[in-house]
């Protein structure tokens, strides 16, 4: 069930959002004891909820696995979990920057900056991870977003071992998945959101990697039923753990 209630002090108007077991695909999640936090804009509210998902940050997540796709089919691209795998790491540990800073700490700082800017523009914000750790796996995070938010933006960093920054891109849905449920009904919306975000970043002079999109098979978009993208920045300042 959903447990949500106001929290006092500076957080007045916030509420905790837990995974509801009746929601579609909720039974596919394995790490579910945590909660997201809803922030309501104080003025000029647009009645639009944007989910901001700071990548990683689930203690023990790398030792748990969930289905890559709702139908149990195999992953079609590589990554933390290899192509051909039926199950993926529930939440990977992420990478470490060369100064030792963990990716999860950087994505959380980014998420907080984005939250502040969105609230100022009148958007309500669902912070999927509002602190250092949240006990929600990637399926649980996505299902909560599906049922509470109007769109879902995940933030990540990437490293490919090169000696220069490649820039930002979004993970687009691979062609092999575009006819599978629920992706078939939503991939165009995912793509439109990704393109819009890249266009906005480019207008702010943010370095963009290639065309701004790369086909990656993610748990997030495989389970999403709202416009959903993962934004990544590939930098030489980070190394794989």
XYZ file of C-alpha atoms in Angstrom:
241
model
C 0.000 0.000 0.000
C 1.029 3.639 -0.365
C 2.010 5.314 2.874
C 2.274 9.062 2.488
C 2.189 11.828 5.049
C 3.396 15.421 5.489
C 6.789 16.000 7.068
C 7.269 19.075 9.260
C 9.750 21.957 9.168
C 11.481 23.036 5.962
C 9.973 19.958 4.354
C 6.403 21.151 4.916
C 4.310 19.820 2.060
C 6.602 16.865 1.369
C 5.262 13.348 1.490
C 6.749 9.893 1.454
C 5.692 7.649 -1.417
C 6.109 3.908 -0.924
C 5.653 1.210 -3.572
C 2.043 0.010 -3.774
C 1.905 -3.756 -4.229
C -1.197 -3.424 -6.428
C 0.605 -1.364 -9.065
C 1.484 -3.064 -12.337
C 4.944 -4.697 -12.252
C 5.332 -4.001 -8.512
C 5.686 -7.753 -7.995
C 8.836 -7.690 -10.158
C 10.666 -5.504 -7.631
C 12.891 -7.072 -4.971
C 14.142 -4.110 -2.911
C 11.044 -2.243 -1.801
C 11.321 -1.009 1.794
C 12.370 2.541 0.892
C 10.354 5.487 -0.349
C 10.487 8.392 -2.756
C 9.709 11.927 -1.587
C 7.247 14.292 -3.236
C 7.956 18.034 -3.171
C 5.189 20.474 -4.093
C 5.951 23.793 -5.777
C 4.976 26.770 -3.608
C 3.809 29.044 -6.402
C 2.788 29.030 -10.069
C 2.054 25.304 -9.787
C 1.617 23.579 -13.116
C 0.117 20.379 -11.647
C 2.838 18.412 -13.411
C 5.015 15.976 -11.473
C 8.551 15.347 -12.700
C 10.348 12.373 -11.212
C 14.071 12.966 -10.678
C 15.977 9.732 -10.158
C 19.529 10.102 -8.811
C 21.286 7.012 -10.136
C 22.610 4.285 -7.798
C 22.590 4.711 -4.019
C 20.957 1.463 -2.842
C 23.087 -0.419 -0.331
C 23.187 -4.106 -1.212
C 21.591 -3.509 -4.603
C 24.433 -5.116 -6.534
C 23.832 -8.484 -4.830
C 20.160 -8.669 -5.863
C 18.772 -9.292 -9.345
C 15.508 -8.460 -11.111
C 14.136 -9.374 -14.533
C 15.573 -7.226 -17.318
C 12.173 -7.098 -19.027
C 8.645 -7.724 -17.730
C 8.188 -10.652 -20.113
C 11.370 -12.379 -18.927
C 13.212 -11.962 -22.231
C 16.971 -11.451 -22.436
C 18.845 -8.153 -22.424
C 19.809 -6.995 -25.929
C 22.725 -4.664 -25.141
C 25.618 -4.887 -22.706
C 26.489 -2.764 -19.693
C 26.647 -3.569 -16.002
C 24.617 -6.642 -16.977
C 25.741 -8.462 -20.124
C 23.630 -8.827 -23.257
C 21.803 -12.152 -23.231
C 21.129 -12.036 -19.495
C 17.565 -12.537 -18.313
C 18.183 -10.900 -14.938
C 19.949 -7.602 -14.214
C 21.637 -6.206 -11.138
C 18.859 -4.597 -9.093
C 20.887 -1.398 -8.524
C 24.551 -1.256 -9.480
C 27.155 0.459 -7.297
C 28.067 2.868 -10.075
C 31.515 4.263 -10.681
C 34.036 6.240 -8.682
C 35.592 9.489 -9.864
C 39.368 9.667 -9.834
C 39.358 11.638 -6.599
C 37.389 8.814 -4.968
C 33.975 10.479 -5.072
C 31.223 7.941 -5.712
C 28.911 8.444 -8.681
C 25.892 8.096 -6.365
C 27.005 11.207 -4.452
C 27.392 13.269 -7.624
C 24.039 12.191 -9.081
C 22.338 13.104 -5.807
C 23.859 16.592 -5.873
C 22.739 16.955 -9.478
C 19.232 15.786 -8.604
C 18.972 18.348 -5.813
C 20.004 21.169 -8.156
C 17.444 20.027 -10.736
C 14.755 19.716 -8.054
C 15.330 23.307 -6.931
C 15.121 24.642 -10.474
C 11.984 22.662 -11.315
C 10.196 23.745 -8.137
C 11.036 27.360 -8.931
C 9.328 26.919 -12.304
C 6.155 25.552 -10.696
C 6.709 21.825 -11.265
C 6.150 19.348 -8.469
C 9.121 17.022 -8.038
C 9.215 13.368 -7.029
C 12.702 12.745 -5.668
C 13.166 9.033 -6.195
C 16.276 9.120 -4.011
C 16.229 11.980 -1.544
C 19.252 10.924 0.508
C 22.482 8.953 0.438
C 20.662 5.603 0.341
C 17.206 4.516 -0.750
C 16.066 0.923 -0.510
C 14.310 0.827 -3.872
C 15.610 -1.178 -6.799
C 15.393 0.014 -10.398
C 12.063 -1.735 -10.973
C 10.534 -0.269 -7.801
C 11.791 3.200 -8.700
C 10.270 2.952 -12.160
C 6.924 1.595 -10.971
C 6.582 4.390 -8.405
C 7.314 6.938 -11.138
C 4.778 5.288 -13.460
C 2.009 5.779 -10.925
C 2.898 9.122 -9.347
C 4.751 11.219 -11.950
C 4.118 12.592 -15.430
C 7.660 11.869 -16.621
C 10.799 10.188 -15.265
C 14.366 11.516 -15.628
C 17.266 9.450 -14.275
C 20.746 10.948 -13.870
C 23.975 8.992 -14.359
C 27.649 9.371 -15.223
C 29.585 7.074 -17.514
C 33.201 6.293 -18.386
C 34.633 4.479 -21.389
C 38.316 4.833 -20.571
C 39.012 7.624 -23.035
C 41.202 10.571 -22.102
C 38.600 13.215 -22.927
C 35.005 14.121 -22.132
C 32.519 12.856 -24.710
C 29.614 14.780 -23.218
C 25.969 14.133 -22.489
C 23.517 11.756 -24.155
C 20.307 9.915 -23.364
C 19.728 6.167 -23.483
C 17.297 5.480 -26.316
C 15.309 2.250 -26.660
C 17.049 -0.385 -28.839
C 15.210 -1.358 -32.030
C 14.872 -4.954 -30.832
C 12.628 -3.837 -27.959
C 10.282 -1.480 -29.755
C 7.638 -4.155 -30.399
C 7.621 -5.550 -26.848
C 5.202 -4.574 -24.096
C 5.086 -2.061 -22.512
C 7.868 -0.462 -24.568
C 5.898 -0.604 -27.828
C 3.334 1.854 -26.471
C 5.787 4.310 -24.957
C 9.154 4.344 -26.729
C 8.185 7.291 -28.926
C 7.377 9.303 -25.789
C 10.703 8.278 -24.225
C 12.487 9.384 -27.374
C 10.640 12.723 -27.541
C 11.567 13.487 -23.921
C 15.193 12.543 -24.538
C 15.456 14.711 -27.626
C 13.869 17.657 -25.828
C 16.304 17.382 -22.923
C 19.312 17.158 -25.231
C 18.055 20.157 -27.211
C 17.771 22.150 -24.008
C 21.217 21.114 -22.795
C 22.747 21.966 -26.155
C 21.153 25.416 -26.011
C 22.938 25.928 -22.675
C 26.275 25.024 -24.296
C 26.529 21.652 -22.559
C 28.770 19.298 -24.516
C 26.705 16.634 -26.292
C 28.050 13.210 -27.196
C 27.524 12.381 -30.864
C 23.875 12.677 -31.881
C 22.847 12.904 -28.230
C 21.396 9.396 -28.112
C 22.712 5.849 -27.744
C 20.686 2.638 -27.795
C 20.894 1.020 -24.354
C 18.644 -1.673 -22.934
C 17.708 -0.386 -19.463
C 15.414 -1.770 -16.787
C 14.038 1.760 -16.452
C 12.663 2.135 -19.971
C 11.720 -1.547 -20.211
C 9.225 -1.049 -17.353
C 8.215 2.587 -17.932
C 4.648 3.547 -18.827
C 5.262 7.304 -18.777
C 7.817 9.334 -20.786
C 11.107 8.170 -19.323
C 14.795 8.681 -20.059
C 18.183 8.151 -18.506
C 20.612 11.041 -19.049
C 24.308 10.197 -18.899
C 27.487 12.241 -19.073
C 30.594 10.454 -20.296
C 33.706 11.903 -18.704
C 37.395 11.062 -18.386
C 37.114 12.192 -14.756
C 35.565 8.885 -13.711
C 36.628 5.247 -13.621
C 34.615 2.054 -13.458
C 34.511 0.385 -10.067
